[in-house]
mmCIF file of C-alpha atoms in Angstrom:
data_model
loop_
_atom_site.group_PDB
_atom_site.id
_atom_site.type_symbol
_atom_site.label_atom_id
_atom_site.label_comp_id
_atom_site.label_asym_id
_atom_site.label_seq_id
_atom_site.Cartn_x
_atom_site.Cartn_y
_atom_site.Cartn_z
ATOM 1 C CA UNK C 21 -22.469 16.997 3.927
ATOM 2 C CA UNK C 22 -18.990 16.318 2.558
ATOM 3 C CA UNK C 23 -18.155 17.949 -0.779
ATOM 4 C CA UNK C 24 -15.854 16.248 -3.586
ATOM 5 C CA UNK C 25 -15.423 18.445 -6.229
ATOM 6 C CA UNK C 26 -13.858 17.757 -9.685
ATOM 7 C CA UNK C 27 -13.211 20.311 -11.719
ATOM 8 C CA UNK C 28 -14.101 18.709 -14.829
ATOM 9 C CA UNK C 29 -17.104 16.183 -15.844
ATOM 10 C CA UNK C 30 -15.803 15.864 -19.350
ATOM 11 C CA UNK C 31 -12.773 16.909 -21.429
ATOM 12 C CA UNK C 32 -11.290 16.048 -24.464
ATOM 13 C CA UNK C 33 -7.624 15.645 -25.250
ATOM 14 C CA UNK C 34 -5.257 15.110 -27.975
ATOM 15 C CA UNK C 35 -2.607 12.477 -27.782
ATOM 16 C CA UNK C 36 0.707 14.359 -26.131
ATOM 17 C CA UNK C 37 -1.526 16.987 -24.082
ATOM 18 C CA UNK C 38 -0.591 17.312 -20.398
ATOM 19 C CA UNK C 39 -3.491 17.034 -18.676
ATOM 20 C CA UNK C 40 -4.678 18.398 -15.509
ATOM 21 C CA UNK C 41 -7.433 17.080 -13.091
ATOM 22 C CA UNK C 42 -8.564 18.712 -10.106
ATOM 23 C CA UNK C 43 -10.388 17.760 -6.930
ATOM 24 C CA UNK C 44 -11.871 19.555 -3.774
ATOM 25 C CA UNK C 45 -12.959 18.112 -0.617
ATOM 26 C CA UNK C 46 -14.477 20.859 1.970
ATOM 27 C CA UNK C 47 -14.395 18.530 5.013
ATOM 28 C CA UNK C 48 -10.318 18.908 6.168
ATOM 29 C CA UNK C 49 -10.297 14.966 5.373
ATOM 30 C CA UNK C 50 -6.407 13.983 5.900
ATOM 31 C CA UNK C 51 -6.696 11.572 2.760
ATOM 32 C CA UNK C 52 -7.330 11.912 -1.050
ATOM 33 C CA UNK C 53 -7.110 9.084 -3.856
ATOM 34 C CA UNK C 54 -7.270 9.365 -7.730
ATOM 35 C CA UNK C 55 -8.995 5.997 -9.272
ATOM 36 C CA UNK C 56 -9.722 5.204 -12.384
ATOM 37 C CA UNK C 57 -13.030 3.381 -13.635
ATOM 38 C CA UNK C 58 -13.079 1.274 -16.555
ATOM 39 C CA UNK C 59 -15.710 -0.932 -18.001
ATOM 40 C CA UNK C 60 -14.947 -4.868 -16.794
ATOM 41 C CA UNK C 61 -11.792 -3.618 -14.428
ATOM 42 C CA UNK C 62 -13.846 -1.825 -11.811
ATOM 43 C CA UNK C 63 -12.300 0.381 -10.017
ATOM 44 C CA UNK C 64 -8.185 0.819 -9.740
ATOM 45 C CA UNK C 65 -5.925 3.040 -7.494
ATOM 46 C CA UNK C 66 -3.358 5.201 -9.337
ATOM 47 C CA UNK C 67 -2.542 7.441 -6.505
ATOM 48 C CA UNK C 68 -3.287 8.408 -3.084
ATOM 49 C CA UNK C 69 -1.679 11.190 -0.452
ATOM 50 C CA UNK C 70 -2.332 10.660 3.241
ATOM 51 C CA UNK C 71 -1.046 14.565 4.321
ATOM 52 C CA UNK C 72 -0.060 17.778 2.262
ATOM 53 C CA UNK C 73 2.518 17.412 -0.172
ATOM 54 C CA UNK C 74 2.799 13.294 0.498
ATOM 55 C CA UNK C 75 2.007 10.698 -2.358
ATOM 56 C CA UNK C 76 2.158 7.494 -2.396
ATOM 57 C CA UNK C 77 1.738 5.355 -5.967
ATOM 58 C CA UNK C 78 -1.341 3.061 -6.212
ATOM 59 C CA UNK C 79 -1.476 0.216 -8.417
ATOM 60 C CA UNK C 80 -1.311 1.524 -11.544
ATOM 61 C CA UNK C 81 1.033 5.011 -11.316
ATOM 62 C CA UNK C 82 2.780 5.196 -14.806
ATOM 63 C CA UNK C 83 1.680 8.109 -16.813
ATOM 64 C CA UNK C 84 0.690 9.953 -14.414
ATOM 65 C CA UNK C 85 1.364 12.444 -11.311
ATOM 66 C CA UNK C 86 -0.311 14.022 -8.742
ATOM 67 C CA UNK C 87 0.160 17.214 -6.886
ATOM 68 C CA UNK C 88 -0.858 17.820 -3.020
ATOM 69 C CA UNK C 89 0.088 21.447 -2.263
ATOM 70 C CA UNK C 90 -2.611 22.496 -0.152
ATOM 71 C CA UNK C 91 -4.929 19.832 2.286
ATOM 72 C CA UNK C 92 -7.762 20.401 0.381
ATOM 73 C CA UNK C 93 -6.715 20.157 -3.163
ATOM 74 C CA UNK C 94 -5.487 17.090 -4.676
ATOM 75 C CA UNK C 95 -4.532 17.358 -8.360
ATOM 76 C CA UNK C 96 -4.366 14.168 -11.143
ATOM 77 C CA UNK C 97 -1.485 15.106 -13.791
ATOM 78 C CA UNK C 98 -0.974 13.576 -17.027
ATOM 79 C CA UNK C 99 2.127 14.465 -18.957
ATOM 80 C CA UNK C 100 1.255 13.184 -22.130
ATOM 81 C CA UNK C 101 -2.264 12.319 -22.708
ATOM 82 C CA UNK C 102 -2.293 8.739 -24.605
ATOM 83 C CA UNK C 103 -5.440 6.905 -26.074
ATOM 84 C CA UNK C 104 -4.950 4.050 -23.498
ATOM 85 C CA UNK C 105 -6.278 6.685 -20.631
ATOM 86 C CA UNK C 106 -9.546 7.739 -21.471
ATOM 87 C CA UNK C 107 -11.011 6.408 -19.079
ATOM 88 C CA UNK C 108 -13.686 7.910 -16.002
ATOM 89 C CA UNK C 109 -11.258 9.338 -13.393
ATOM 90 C CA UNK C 110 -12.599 9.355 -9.649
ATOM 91 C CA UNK C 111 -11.657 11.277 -6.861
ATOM 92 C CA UNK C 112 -12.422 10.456 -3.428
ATOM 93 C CA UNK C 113 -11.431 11.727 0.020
ATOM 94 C CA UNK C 114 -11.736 10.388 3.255
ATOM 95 C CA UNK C 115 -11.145 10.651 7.120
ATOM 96 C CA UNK C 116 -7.133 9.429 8.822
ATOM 97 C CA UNK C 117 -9.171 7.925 11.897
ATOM 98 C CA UNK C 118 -12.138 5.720 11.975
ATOM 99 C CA UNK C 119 -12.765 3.508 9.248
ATOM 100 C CA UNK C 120 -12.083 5.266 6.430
ATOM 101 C CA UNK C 121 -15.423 5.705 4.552
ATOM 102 C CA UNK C 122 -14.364 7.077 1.210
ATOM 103 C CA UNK C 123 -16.373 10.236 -0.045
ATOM 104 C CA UNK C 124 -16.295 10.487 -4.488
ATOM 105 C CA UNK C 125 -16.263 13.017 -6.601
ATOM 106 C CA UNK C 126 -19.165 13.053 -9.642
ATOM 107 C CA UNK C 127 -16.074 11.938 -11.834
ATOM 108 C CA UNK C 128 -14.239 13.226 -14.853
ATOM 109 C CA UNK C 129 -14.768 11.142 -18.427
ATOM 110 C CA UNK C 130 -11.764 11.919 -20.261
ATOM 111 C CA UNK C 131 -11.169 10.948 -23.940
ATOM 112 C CA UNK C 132 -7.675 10.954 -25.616
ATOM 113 C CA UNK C 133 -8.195 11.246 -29.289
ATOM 114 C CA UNK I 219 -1.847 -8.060 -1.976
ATOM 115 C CA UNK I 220 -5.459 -8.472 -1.337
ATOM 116 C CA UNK I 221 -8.259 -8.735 -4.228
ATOM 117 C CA UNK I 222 -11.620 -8.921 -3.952
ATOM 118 C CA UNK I 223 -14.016 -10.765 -6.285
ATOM 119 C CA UNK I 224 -17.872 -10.194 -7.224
ATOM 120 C CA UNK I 225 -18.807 -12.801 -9.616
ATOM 121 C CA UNK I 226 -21.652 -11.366 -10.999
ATOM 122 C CA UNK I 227 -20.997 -8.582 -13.772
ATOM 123 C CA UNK I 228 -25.021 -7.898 -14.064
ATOM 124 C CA UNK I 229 -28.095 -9.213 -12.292
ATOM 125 C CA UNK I 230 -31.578 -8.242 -12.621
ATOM 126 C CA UNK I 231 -34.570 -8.420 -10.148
ATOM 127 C CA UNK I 232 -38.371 -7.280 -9.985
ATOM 128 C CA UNK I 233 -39.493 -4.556 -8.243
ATOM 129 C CA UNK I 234 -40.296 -5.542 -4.624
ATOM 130 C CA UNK I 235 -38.377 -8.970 -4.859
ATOM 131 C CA UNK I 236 -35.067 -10.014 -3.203
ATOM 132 C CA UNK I 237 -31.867 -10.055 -4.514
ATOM 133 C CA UNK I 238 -28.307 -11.124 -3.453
ATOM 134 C CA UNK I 239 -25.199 -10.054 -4.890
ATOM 135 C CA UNK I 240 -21.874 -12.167 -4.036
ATOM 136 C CA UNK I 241 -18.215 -10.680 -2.700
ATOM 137 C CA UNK I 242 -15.260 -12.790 -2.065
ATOM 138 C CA UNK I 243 -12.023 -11.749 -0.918
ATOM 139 C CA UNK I 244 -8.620 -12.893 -0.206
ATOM 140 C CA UNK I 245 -6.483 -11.792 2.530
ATOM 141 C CA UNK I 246 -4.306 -12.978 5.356
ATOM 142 C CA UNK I 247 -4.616 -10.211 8.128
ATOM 143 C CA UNK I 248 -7.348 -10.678 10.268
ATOM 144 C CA UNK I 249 -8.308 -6.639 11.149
ATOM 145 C CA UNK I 250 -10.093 -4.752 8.267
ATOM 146 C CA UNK I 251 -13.129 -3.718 6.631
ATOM 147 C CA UNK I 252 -15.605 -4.279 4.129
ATOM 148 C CA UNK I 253 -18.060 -1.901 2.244
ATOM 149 C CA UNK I 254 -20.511 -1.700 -0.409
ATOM 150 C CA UNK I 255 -20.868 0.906 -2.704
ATOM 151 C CA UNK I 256 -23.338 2.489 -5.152
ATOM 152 C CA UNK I 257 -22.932 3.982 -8.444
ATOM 153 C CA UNK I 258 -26.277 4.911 -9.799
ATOM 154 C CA UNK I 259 -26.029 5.964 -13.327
ATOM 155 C CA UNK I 260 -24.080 9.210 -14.252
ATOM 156 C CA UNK I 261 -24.006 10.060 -10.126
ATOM 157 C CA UNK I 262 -21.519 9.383 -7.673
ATOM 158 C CA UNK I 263 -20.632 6.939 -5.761
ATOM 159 C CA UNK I 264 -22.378 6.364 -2.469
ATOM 160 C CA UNK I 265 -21.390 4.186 0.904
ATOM 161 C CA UNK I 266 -24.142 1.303 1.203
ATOM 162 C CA UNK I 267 -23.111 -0.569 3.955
ATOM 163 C CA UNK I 268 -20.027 -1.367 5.784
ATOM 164 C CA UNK I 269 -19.049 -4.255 8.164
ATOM 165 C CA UNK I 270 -16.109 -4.410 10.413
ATOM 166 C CA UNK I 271 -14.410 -7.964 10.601
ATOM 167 C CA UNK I 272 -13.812 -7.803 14.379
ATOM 168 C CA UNK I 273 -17.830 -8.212 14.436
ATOM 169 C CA UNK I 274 -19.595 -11.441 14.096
ATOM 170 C CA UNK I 275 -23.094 -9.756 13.785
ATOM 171 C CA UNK I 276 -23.951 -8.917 10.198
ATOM 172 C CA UNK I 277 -24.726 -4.968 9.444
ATOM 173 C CA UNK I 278 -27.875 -3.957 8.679
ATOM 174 C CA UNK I 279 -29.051 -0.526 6.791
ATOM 175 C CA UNK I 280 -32.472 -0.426 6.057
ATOM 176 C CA UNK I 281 -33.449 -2.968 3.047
ATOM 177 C CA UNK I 282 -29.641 -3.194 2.989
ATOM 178 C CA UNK I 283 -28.175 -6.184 4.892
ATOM 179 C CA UNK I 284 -25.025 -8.255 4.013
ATOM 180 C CA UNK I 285 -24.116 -12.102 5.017
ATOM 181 C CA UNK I 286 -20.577 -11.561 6.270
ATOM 182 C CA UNK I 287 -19.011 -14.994 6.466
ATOM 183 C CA UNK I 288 -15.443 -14.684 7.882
ATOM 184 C CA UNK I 289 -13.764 -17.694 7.647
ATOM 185 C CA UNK I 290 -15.516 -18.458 3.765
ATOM 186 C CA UNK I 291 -14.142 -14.885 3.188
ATOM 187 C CA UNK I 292 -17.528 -13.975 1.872
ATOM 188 C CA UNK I 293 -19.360 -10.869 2.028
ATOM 189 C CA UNK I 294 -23.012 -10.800 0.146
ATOM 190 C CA UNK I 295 -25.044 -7.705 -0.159
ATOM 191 C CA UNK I 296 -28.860 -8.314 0.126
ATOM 192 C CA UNK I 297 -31.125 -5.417 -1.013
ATOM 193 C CA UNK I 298 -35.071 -6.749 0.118
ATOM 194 C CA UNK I 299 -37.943 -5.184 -1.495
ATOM 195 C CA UNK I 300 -36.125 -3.506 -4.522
ATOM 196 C CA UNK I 301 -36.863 -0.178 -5.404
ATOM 197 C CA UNK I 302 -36.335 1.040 -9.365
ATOM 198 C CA UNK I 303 -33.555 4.198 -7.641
ATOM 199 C CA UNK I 304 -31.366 0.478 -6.605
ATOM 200 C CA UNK I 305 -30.609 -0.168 -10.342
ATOM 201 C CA UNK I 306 -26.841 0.971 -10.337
ATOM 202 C CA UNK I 307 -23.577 -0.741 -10.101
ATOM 203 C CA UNK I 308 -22.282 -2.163 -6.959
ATOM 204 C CA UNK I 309 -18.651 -2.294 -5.572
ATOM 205 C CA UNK I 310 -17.651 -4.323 -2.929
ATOM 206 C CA UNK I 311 -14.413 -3.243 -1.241
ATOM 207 C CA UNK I 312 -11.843 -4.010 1.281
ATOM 208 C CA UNK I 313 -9.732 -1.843 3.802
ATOM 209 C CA UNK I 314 -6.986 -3.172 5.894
ATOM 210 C CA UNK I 315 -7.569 -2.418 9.891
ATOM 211 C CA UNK I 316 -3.801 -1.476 10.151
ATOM 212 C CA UNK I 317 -3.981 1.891 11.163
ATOM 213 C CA UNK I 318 -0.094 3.286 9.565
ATOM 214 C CA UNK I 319 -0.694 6.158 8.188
ATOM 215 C CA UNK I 320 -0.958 5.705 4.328
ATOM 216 C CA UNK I 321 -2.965 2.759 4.762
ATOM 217 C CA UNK I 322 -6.271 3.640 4.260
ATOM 218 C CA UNK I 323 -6.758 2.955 0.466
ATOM 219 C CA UNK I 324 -9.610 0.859 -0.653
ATOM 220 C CA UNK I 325 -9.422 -2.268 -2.838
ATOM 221 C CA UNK I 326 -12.781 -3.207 -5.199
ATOM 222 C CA UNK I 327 -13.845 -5.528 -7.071
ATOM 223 C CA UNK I 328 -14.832 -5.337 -10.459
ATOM 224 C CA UNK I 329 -18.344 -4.537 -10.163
ATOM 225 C CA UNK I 330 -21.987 -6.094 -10.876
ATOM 226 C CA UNK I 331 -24.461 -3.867 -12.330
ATOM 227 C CA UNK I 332 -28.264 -4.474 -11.167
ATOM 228 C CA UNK I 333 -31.052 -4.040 -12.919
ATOM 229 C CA UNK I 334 -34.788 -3.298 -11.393
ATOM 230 C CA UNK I 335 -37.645 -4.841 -13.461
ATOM 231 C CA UNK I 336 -41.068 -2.588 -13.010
#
């Protein structure tokens, strides 16, 4: 079975923390995407890379970054933490060919205080 | 851009009964996809069903079945005989069929959480 893997189910944060988020597929899956979940919004694309060490921005990039250095691991930066992104972050990988069945991590509930 | 649209923030149904939960969608391109997902509580999310647009017959997993109406851009999820483990929140989404590379991000709605009466 595919694996997502995110390194985190819950953290913390102060306002002004960088944050880091990571995720893990196991299944050499070409593509990787970072959404957010919040209650009433459903579900909403910050970033996404289709190959190592591409990114492309989602639709809603600013205040964060993401980091694709190896095919496997695809990471979720934010610079400075602010109150307006705790939110649950999702991770999800999936296959270049075919049609793209997207594979989720358990998510990560982060809360900016 | 496309957007898709599920109506229905919550719904409830008895155990064993029928229930239907709506999708609509906008788009101009005439190639892509369409899924539902499952998010059961505090697990991840799960593929449901998908449905290809290039096919007129309606996919079918299980209890699972959707009414895929192409030219309504509609795209209902039918769950028959509910079971109490269906009480979760459902996503429908939508993929463009263009195959660039970098094109394979989903696009979901906002979500309608079912309930399962015992």
């Amino acid at each position: 079975d595919v694996k997502v893997t995110q390194s985190s189910r819950y953290l913390v944060k102060r306002t002004g923390e960088k944050v880091f988020l990571e995720c893990v597929q196991d299944m050499d899956h070409e593509n990787m995407f970072w959404y957010r979940q919040d209650p009433g919004l459903g579900l909403r694309l910050i970033y996404f890379s289709y190959d190592v060490k591409m990114k492309e921005k989602g639709d809603i990039p600013e205040g964060y970054s993401v980091s694709r250095e190896k095919k496997e691991r695809f990471s979720l930066i934010l610079e400075s933490a602010s109150t307006n992104q705790t939110s649950m972050y999702l991770c999800a990988s999936s296959l270049e060919r075919e049609y793209g069945e997207l594979f989720f991590g358990e998510g990560s509930r982060l809360t900016v205080l | 851009a496309q957007t898709v649209t599920q109506s229905q923030p919550e719904m409830s149904v008895q155990e064993a009964e029928t229930v239907t939960l709506s999708c609509t969608y906008d788009t101009s391109e005439s190639d892509y996809y369409l899924f539902w997902y499952k998010q059961p509580p505090s697990r991840q999310m799960i593929l449901v069903i998908r449905q290809e647009a290039y096919k007129q017959q309606n996919a079918t997993e299980n209890r699972f079945s959707v009414n895929f109406q192409k030219a309504a851009k509609s795209f209902s999820l039918k769950i028959s005989d509910s079971q109490l483990g269906d009480a979760a929140m459902y996503f429908c989404a939508y993929r463009s069929g263009d195959t660039l590379a970098g094109s394979y991000q989903l696009t979901f709605g906002k979500g309608t959480k079912l309930s399962v009466i015992p």
